[in-house]
Short mmCIF file of C-alpha atoms in Angstrom, two decimals:
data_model
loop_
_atom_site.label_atom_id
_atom_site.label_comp_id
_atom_site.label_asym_id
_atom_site.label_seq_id
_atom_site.Cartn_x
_atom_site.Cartn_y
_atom_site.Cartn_z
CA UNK A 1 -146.81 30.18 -134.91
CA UNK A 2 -143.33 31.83 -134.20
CA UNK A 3 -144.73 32.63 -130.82
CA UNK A 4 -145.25 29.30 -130.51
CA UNK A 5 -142.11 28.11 -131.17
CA UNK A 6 -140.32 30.32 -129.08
CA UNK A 7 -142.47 29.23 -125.81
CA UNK A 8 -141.90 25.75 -126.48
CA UNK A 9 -138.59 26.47 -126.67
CA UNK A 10 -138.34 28.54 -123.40
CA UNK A 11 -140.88 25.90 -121.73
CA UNK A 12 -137.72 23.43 -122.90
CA UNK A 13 -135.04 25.49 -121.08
CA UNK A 14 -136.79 26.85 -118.44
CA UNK A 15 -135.95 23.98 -115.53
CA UNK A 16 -131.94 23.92 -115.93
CA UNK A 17 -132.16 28.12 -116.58
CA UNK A 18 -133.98 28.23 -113.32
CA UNK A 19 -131.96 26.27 -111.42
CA UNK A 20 -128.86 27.44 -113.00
CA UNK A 21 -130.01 30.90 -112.24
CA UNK A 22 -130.53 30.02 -108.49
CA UNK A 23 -127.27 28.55 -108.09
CA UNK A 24 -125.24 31.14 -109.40
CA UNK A 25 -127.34 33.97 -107.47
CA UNK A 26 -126.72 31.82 -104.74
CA UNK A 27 -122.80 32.22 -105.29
CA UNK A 28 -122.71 35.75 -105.86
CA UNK A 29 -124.66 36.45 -102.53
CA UNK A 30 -122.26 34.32 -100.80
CA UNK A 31 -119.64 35.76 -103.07
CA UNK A 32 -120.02 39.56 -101.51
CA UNK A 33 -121.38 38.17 -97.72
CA UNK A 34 -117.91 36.98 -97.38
CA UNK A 35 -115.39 39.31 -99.27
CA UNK A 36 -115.06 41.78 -96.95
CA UNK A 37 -113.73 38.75 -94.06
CA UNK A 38 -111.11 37.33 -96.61
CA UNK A 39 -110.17 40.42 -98.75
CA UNK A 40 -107.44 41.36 -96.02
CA UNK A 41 -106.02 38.55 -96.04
CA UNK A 42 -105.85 37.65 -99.79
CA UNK A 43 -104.20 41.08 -100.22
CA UNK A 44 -101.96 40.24 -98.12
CA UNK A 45 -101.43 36.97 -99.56
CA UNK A 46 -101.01 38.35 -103.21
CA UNK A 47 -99.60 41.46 -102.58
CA UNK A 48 -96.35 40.52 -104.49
CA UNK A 49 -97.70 38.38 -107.50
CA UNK A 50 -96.82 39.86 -110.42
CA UNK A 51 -99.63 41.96 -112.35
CA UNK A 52 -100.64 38.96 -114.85
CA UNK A 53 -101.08 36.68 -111.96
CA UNK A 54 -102.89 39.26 -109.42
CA UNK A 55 -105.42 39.49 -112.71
CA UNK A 56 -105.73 35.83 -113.05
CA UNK A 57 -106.77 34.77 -109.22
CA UNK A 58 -109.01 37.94 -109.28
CA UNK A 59 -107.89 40.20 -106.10
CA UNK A 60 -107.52 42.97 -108.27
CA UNK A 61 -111.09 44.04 -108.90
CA UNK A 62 -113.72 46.07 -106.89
CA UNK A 63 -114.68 43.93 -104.32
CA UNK A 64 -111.73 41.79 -103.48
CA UNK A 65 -111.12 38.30 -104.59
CA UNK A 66 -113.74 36.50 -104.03
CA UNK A 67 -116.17 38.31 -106.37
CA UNK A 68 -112.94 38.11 -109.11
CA UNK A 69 -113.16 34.23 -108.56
CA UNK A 70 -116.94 34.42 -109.19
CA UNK A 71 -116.70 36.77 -112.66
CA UNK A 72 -113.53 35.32 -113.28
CA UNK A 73 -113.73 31.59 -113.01
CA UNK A 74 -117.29 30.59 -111.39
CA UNK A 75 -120.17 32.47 -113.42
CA UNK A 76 -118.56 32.26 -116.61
CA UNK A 77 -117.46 28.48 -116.82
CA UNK A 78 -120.88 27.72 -115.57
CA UNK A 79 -122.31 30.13 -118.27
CA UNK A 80 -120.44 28.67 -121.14
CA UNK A 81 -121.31 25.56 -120.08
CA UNK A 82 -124.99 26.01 -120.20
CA UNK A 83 -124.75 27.84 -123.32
CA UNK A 84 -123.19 24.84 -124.96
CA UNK A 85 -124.71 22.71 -123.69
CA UNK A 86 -128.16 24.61 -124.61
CA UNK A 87 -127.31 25.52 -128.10
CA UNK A 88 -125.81 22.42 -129.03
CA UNK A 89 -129.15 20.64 -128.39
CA UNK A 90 -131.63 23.63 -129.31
CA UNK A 91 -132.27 22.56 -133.05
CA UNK A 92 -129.88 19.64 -133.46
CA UNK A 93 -131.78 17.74 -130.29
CA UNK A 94 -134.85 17.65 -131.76
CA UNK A 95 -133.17 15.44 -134.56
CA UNK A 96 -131.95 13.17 -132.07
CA UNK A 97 -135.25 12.73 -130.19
CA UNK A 98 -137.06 12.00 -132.77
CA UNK A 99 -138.95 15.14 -132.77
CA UNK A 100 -137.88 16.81 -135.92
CA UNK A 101 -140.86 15.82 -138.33
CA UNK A 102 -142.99 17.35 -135.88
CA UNK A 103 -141.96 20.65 -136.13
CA UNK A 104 -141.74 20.35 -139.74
CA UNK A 105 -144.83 19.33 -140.45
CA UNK A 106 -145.75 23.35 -138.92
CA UNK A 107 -146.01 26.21 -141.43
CA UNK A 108 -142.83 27.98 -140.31
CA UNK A 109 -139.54 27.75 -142.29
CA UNK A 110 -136.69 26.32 -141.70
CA UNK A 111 -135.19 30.06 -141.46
CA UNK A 112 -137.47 30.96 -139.06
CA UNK A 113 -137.51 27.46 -137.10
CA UNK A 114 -133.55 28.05 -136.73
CA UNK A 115 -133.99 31.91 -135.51
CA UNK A 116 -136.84 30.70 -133.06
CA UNK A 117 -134.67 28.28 -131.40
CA UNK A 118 -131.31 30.17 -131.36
CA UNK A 119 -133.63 33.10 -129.67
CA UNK A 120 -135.27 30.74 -126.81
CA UNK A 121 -131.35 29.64 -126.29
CA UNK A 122 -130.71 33.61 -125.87
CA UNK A 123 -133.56 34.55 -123.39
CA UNK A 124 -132.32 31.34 -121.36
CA UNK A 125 -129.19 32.83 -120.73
CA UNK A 126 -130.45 36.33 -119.94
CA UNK A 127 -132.57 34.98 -117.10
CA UNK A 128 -129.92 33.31 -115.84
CA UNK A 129 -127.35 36.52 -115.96
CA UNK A 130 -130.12 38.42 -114.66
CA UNK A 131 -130.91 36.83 -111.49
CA UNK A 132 -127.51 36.95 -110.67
CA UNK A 133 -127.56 41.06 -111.37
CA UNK A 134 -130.62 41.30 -109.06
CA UNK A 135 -128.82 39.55 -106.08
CA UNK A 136 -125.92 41.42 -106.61
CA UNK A 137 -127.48 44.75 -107.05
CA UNK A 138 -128.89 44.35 -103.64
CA UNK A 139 -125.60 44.01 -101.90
CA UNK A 140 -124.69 47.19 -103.73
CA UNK A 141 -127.69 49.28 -102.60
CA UNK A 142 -126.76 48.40 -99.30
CA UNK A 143 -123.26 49.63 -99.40
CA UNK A 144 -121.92 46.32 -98.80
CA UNK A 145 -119.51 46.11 -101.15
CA UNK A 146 -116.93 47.88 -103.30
CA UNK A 147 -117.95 46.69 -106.30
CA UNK A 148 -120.72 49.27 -108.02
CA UNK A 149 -123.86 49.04 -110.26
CA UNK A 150 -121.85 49.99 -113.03
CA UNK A 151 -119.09 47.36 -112.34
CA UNK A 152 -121.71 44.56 -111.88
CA UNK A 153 -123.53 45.68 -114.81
CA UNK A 154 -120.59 45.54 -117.20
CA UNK A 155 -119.37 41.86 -115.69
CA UNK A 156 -122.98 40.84 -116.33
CA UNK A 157 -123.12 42.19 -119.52
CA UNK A 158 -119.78 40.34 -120.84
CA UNK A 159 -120.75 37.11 -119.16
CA UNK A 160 -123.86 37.22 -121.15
CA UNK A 161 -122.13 37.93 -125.01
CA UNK A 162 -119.32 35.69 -123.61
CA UNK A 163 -122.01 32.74 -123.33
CA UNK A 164 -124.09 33.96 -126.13
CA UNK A 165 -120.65 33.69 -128.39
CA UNK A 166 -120.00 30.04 -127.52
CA UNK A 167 -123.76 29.19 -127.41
CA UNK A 168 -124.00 30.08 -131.08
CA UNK A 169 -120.94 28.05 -131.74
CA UNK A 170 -122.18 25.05 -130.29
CA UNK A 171 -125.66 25.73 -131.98
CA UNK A 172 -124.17 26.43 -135.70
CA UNK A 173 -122.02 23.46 -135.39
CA UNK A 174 -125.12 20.83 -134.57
CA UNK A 175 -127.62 22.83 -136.49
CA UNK A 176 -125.27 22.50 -139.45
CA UNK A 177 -124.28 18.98 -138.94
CA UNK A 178 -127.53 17.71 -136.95
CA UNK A 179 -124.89 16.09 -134.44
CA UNK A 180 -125.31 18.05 -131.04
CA UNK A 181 -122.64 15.89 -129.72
CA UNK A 182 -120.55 16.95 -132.18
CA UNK A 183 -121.49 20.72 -131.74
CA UNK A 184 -121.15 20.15 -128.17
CA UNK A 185 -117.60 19.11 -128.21
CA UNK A 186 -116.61 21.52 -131.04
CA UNK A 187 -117.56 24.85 -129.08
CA UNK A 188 -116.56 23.23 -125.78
CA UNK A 189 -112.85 22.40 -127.12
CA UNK A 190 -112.65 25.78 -128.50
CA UNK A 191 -113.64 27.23 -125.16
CA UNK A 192 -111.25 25.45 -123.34
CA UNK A 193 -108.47 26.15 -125.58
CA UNK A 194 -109.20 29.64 -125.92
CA UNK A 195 -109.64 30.07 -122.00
CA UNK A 196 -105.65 28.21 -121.79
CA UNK A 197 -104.48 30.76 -123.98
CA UNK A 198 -106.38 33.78 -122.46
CA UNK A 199 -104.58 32.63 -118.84
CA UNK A 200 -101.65 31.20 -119.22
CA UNK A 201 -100.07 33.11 -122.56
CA UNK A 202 -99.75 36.64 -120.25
CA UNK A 203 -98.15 34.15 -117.53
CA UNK A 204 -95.44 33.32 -120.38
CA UNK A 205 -94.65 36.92 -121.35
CA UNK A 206 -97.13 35.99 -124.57
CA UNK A 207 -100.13 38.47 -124.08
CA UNK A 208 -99.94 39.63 -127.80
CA UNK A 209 -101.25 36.18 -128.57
CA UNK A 210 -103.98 36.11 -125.83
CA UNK A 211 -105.73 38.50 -127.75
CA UNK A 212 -106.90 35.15 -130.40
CA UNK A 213 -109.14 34.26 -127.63
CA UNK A 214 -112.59 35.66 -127.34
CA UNK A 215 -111.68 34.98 -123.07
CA UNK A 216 -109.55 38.10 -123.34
CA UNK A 217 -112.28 40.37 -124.26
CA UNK A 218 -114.64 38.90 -121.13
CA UNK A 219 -112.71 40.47 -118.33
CA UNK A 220 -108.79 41.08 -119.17
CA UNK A 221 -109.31 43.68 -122.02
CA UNK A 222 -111.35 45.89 -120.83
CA UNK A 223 -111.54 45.45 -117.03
CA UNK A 224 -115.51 46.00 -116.89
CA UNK A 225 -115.60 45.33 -113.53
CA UNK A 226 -114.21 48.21 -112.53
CA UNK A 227 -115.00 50.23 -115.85
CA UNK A 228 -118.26 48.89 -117.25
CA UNK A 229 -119.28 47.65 -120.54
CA UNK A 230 -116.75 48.33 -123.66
CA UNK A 231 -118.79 48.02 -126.26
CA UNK A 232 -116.11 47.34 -129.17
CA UNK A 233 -115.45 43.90 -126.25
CA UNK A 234 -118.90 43.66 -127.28
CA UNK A 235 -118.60 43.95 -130.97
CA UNK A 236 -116.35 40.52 -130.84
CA UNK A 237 -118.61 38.49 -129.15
CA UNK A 238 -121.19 39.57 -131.41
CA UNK A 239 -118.83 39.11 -134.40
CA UNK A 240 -118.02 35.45 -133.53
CA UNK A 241 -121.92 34.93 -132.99
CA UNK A 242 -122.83 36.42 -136.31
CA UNK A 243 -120.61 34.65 -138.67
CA UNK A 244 -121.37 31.18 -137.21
CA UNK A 245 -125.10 32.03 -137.26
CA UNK A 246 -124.47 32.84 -141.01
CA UNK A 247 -122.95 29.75 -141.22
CA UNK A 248 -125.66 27.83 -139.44
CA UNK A 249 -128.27 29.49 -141.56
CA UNK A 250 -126.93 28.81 -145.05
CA UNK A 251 -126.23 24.88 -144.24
CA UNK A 252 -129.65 24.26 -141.87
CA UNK A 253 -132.09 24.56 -144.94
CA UNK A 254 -130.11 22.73 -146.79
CA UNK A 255 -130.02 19.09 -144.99
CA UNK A 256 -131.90 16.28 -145.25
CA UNK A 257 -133.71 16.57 -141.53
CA UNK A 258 -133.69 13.18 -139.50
CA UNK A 259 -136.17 12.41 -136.79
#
């Protein structure tokens, strides 16, 4: 029955992954065609920004600025967005379509009914990171870029707990509430919030205080770009994920289900 779950679930997501997944491979291929051609001249351009704003347009990572604009701005918006957007209306949306009784009326718990969906939200968002790796990784094997496998795979790896942080947020918050509006714009003013203070607080001579935001731990920490994955980055995202899972799972059970 769990099985079952979980492909409805990925049958649910797998349109908007697929095209998500398309469009952003489609950026990073255009992403690393056209570094090379602009990476003089951004240098050029940036070459006396100070350090804090070099990191923030992204022309100070293996490959130029172009492929910092994609890992820096690009993929991970887009990611956080789908992950929101996703996780928000995973369990909660069933509630508001009217589908709720449906599932149940199955013999699966609640507990494992919320699992199920958070884990069809998950594998969403690792097909999506992972077409984006494949198209990527090809431009590395053929040398035409400076940014390596091991760079890639750390940005990819980030970009996936970074989504898979906020995802859960969104998810907990309408899973607990049965509101995915609510859960939606909960996680989504956090992550715009946290992403002000993660880019403009170093710009004011504030970085102590960027460290609050989980953004800060996606590329600035760490710099997995050019160093690959750090896990304790890692352990944060997966922090913030577990506690509002816990959350999500104590209060879920507990309601009186609508739809």
């Amino acid at each position: 029955m769990i099985a079952e779950l979980l492909r409805h679930e990925v049958r649910r997501r797998a349109v908007g992954a697929g095209v998500l997944a398309v469009i952003l491979g489609a950026f990073g291929a255009l992403a690393l065609a056209i570094a090379e051609a602009l990476g003089g001249f951004i240098e050029e351009m940036t070459a006396n920004f100070p350090d804090v704003l070099t990191a923030l347009v992204g022309s100070n990572v293996p490959g130029g600025y172009v492929v910092g604009e994609m890992f820096n701005l690009v993929f991970p918006i887009a990611v956080v967005v789908f992950a929101i957007i996703g996780g928000a209306g995973a369990l909660a949306g069933e509630e508001r379509d009217g589908t709720m009784a449906i599932l149940s009326a199955q013999p699966v718990t609640r507990a494992r009914l919320l699992w199920t969906k958070a884990a069809g939200v998950a594998l969403a968002l690792v097909v999506v990171v992972s077409v984006n790796w494949v198209v990527m990784a090809t431009f590395i094997a053929a040398d035409a870029t400076e940014l390596t496998l091991v760079g890639l795979t750390g940005g990819t790896i980030h970009l996936l707990f970074l989504g898979l942080a906020f995802g859960a947020v969104a998810f907990a918050g309408a899973a607990a509430t049965g509101l995915p509006a609510l859960g939606s714009a909960v996680a989504g003013g956090i992550a715009v919030a946290a992403y002000l203070a993660a880019t403009m607080l170093p710009l004011a001579g504030l970085e102590a205080w960027a460290k609050v935001s989980p953004w800060y731990y996606y590329l600035a920490d760490s710099d997995p770009l050019r160093y690959g994955i750090n896990l304790a980055d890692l352990g944060i995202f997966t922090a913030i994920a577990a506690v509002v899972m816990a959350v999500a799972a104590g209060a879920f059970p507990r309601r009186d289900l609508r739809g």
